[in-house]
PDB file of C-alpha atoms in Angstrom:
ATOM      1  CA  UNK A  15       4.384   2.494   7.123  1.00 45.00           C
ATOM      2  CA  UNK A  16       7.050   2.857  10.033  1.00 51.00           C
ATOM      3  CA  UNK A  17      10.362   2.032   8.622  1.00 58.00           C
ATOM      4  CA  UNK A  18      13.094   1.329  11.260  1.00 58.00           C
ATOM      5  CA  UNK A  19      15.334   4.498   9.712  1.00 59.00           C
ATOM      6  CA  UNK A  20      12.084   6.816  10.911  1.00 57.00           C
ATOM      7  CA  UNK A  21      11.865   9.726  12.231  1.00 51.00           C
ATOM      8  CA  UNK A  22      15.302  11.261  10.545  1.00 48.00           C
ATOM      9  CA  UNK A  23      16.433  14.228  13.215  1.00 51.00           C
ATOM     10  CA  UNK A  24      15.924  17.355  11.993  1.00 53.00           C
ATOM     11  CA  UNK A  25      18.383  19.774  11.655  1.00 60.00           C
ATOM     12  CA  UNK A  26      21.332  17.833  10.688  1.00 64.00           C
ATOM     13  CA  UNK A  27      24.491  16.817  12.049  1.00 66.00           C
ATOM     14  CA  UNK A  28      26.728  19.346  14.104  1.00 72.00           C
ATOM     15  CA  UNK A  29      30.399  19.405  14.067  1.00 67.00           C
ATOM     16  CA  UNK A  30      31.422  16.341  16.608  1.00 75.00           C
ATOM     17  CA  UNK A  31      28.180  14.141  16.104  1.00 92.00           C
ATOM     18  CA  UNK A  32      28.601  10.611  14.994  1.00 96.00           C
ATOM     19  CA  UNK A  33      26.557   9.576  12.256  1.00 96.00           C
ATOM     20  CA  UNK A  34      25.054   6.614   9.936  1.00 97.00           C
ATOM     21  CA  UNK A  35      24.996   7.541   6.369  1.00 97.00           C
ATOM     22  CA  UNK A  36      23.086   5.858   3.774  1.00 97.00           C
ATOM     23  CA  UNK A  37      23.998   5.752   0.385  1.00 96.00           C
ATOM     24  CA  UNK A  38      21.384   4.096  -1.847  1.00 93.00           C
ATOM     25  CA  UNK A  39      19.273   4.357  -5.325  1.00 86.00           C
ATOM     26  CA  UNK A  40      16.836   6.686  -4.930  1.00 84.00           C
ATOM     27  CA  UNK A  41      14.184   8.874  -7.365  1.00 74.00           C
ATOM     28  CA  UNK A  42      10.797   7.185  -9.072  1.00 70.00           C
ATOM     29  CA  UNK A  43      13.349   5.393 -11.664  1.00 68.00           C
ATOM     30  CA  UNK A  44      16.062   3.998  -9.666  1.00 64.00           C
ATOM     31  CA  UNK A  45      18.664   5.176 -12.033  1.00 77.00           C
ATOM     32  CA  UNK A  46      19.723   7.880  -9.396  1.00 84.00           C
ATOM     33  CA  UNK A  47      22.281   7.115  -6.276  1.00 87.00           C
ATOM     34  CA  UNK A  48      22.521   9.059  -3.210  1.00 92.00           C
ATOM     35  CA  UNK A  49      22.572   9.989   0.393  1.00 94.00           C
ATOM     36  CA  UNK A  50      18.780   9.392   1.458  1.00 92.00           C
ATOM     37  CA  UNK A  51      19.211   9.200   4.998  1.00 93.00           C
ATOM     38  CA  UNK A  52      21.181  10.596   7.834  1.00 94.00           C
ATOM     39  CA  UNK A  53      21.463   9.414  11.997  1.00 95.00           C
ATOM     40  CA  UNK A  54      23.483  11.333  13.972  1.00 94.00           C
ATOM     41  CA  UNK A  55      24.573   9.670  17.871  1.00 96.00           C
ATOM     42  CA  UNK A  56      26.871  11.276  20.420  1.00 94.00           C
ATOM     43  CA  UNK A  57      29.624   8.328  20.242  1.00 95.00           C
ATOM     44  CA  UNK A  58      31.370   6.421  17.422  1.00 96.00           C
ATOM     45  CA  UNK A  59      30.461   3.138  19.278  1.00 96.00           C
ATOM     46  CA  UNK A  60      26.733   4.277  19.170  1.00 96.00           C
ATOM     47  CA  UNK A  61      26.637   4.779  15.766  1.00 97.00           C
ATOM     48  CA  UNK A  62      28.310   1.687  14.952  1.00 97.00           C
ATOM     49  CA  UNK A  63      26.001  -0.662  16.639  1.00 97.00           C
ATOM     50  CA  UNK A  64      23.318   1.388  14.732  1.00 97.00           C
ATOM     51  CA  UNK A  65      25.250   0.866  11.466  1.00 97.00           C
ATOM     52  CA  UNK A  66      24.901  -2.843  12.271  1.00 97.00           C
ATOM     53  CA  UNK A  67      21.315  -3.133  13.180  1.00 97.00           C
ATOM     54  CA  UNK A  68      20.778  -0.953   9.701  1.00 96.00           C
ATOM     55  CA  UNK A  69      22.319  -3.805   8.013  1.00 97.00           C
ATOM     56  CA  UNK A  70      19.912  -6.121   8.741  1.00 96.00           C
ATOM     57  CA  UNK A  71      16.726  -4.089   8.971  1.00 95.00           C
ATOM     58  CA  UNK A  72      17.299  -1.204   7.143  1.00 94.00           C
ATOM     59  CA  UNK A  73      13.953  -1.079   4.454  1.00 92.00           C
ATOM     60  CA  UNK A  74      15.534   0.085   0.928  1.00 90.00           C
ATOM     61  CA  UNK A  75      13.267   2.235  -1.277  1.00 83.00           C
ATOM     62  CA  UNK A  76      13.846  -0.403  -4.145  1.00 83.00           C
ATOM     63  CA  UNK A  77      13.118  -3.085  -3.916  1.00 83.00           C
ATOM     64  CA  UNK A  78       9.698  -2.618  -3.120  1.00 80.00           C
ATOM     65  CA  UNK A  79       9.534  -6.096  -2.245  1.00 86.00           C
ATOM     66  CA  UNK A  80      12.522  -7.909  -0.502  1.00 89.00           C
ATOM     67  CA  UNK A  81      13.131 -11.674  -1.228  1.00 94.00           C
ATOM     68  CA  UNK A  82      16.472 -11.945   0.509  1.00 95.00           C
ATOM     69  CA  UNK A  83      19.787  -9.851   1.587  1.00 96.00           C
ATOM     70  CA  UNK A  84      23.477 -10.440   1.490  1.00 97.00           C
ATOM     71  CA  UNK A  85      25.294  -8.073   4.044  1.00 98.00           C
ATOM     72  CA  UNK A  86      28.999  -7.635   3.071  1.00 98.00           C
ATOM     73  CA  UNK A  87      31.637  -5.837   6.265  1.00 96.00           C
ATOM     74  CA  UNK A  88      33.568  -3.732   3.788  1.00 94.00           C
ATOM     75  CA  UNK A  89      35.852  -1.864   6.498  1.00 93.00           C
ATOM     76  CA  UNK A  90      35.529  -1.201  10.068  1.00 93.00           C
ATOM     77  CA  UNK A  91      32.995   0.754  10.037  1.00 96.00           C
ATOM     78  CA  UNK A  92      31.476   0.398   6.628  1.00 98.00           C
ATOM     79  CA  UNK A  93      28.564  -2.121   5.150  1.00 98.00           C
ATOM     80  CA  UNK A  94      27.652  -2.677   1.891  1.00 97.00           C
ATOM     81  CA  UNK A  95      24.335  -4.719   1.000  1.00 97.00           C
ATOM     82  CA  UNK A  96      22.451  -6.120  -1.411  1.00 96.00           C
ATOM     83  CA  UNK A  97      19.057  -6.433  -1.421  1.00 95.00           C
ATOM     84  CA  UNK A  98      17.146  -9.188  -3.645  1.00 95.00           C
ATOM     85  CA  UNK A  99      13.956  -7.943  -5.203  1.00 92.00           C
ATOM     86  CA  UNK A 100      11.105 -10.178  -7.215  1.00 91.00           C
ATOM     87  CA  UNK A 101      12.506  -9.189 -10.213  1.00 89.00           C
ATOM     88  CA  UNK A 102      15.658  -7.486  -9.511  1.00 88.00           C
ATOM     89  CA  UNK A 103      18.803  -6.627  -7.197  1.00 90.00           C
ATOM     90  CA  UNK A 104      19.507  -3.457  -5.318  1.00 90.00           C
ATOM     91  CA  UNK A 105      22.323  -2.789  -2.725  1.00 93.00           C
ATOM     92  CA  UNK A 106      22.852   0.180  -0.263  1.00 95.00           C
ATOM     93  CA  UNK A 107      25.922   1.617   1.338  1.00 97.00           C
ATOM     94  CA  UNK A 108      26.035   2.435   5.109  1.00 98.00           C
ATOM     95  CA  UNK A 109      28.955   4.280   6.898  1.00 98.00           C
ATOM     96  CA  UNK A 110      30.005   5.550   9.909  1.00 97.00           C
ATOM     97  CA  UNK A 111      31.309   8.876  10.019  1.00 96.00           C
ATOM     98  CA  UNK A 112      31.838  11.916  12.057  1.00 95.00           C
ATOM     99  CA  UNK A 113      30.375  15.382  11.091  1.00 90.00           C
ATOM    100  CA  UNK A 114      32.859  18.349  10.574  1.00 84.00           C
ATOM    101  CA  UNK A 115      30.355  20.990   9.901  1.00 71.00           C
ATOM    102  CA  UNK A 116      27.302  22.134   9.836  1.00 64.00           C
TER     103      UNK A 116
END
């Protein structure tokens, strides 16, 4: 299933790049947070309006199913939010940053 967050660009970030970074639970247990995913864009204003579309549509590995989502603005450039489940609630992290090396 197509996610919007697919394809990830290979390679990573290079020093300059603008990027999305998501923080979120991740492993078969859910016990484990991380960085699962990273977008890179040539501007900061790119990767903000990406950050913001994330928000809303961005397809969490838990919950498997999604009942509902509460997006919280936590700075500028900086969302935090939580995801209801059938049984239980998740939340991710996305932030804007820019890449410093490679």
């Amino acid at each position: 299933m197509e996610r919007p967050q697919d394809p990830v660009p290979a390679g990573g970030p290079i020093q300059g790049e603008w990027c999305v970074l998501v923080e979120e639970n991740i492993g078969s247990d859910a016990r484990i947070w991380g960085l699962s995913h990273v977008r890179t864009f040539p501007t900061r204003e790119a990767a903000l309006t990406d950050g913001a579309m994330m928000a809303r549509q961005y397809q969490p590995r838990h919950p498997m199913s999604e009942r509902g989502r509460r997006i919280y603005r936590t700075g500028e450039d900086i969302w935090t939010v939580q995801v209801q489940g059938v049984t239980r609630t998740f939340h991710f992290r996305l932030s804007v940053a820019r890449a410093e090396a490679r």
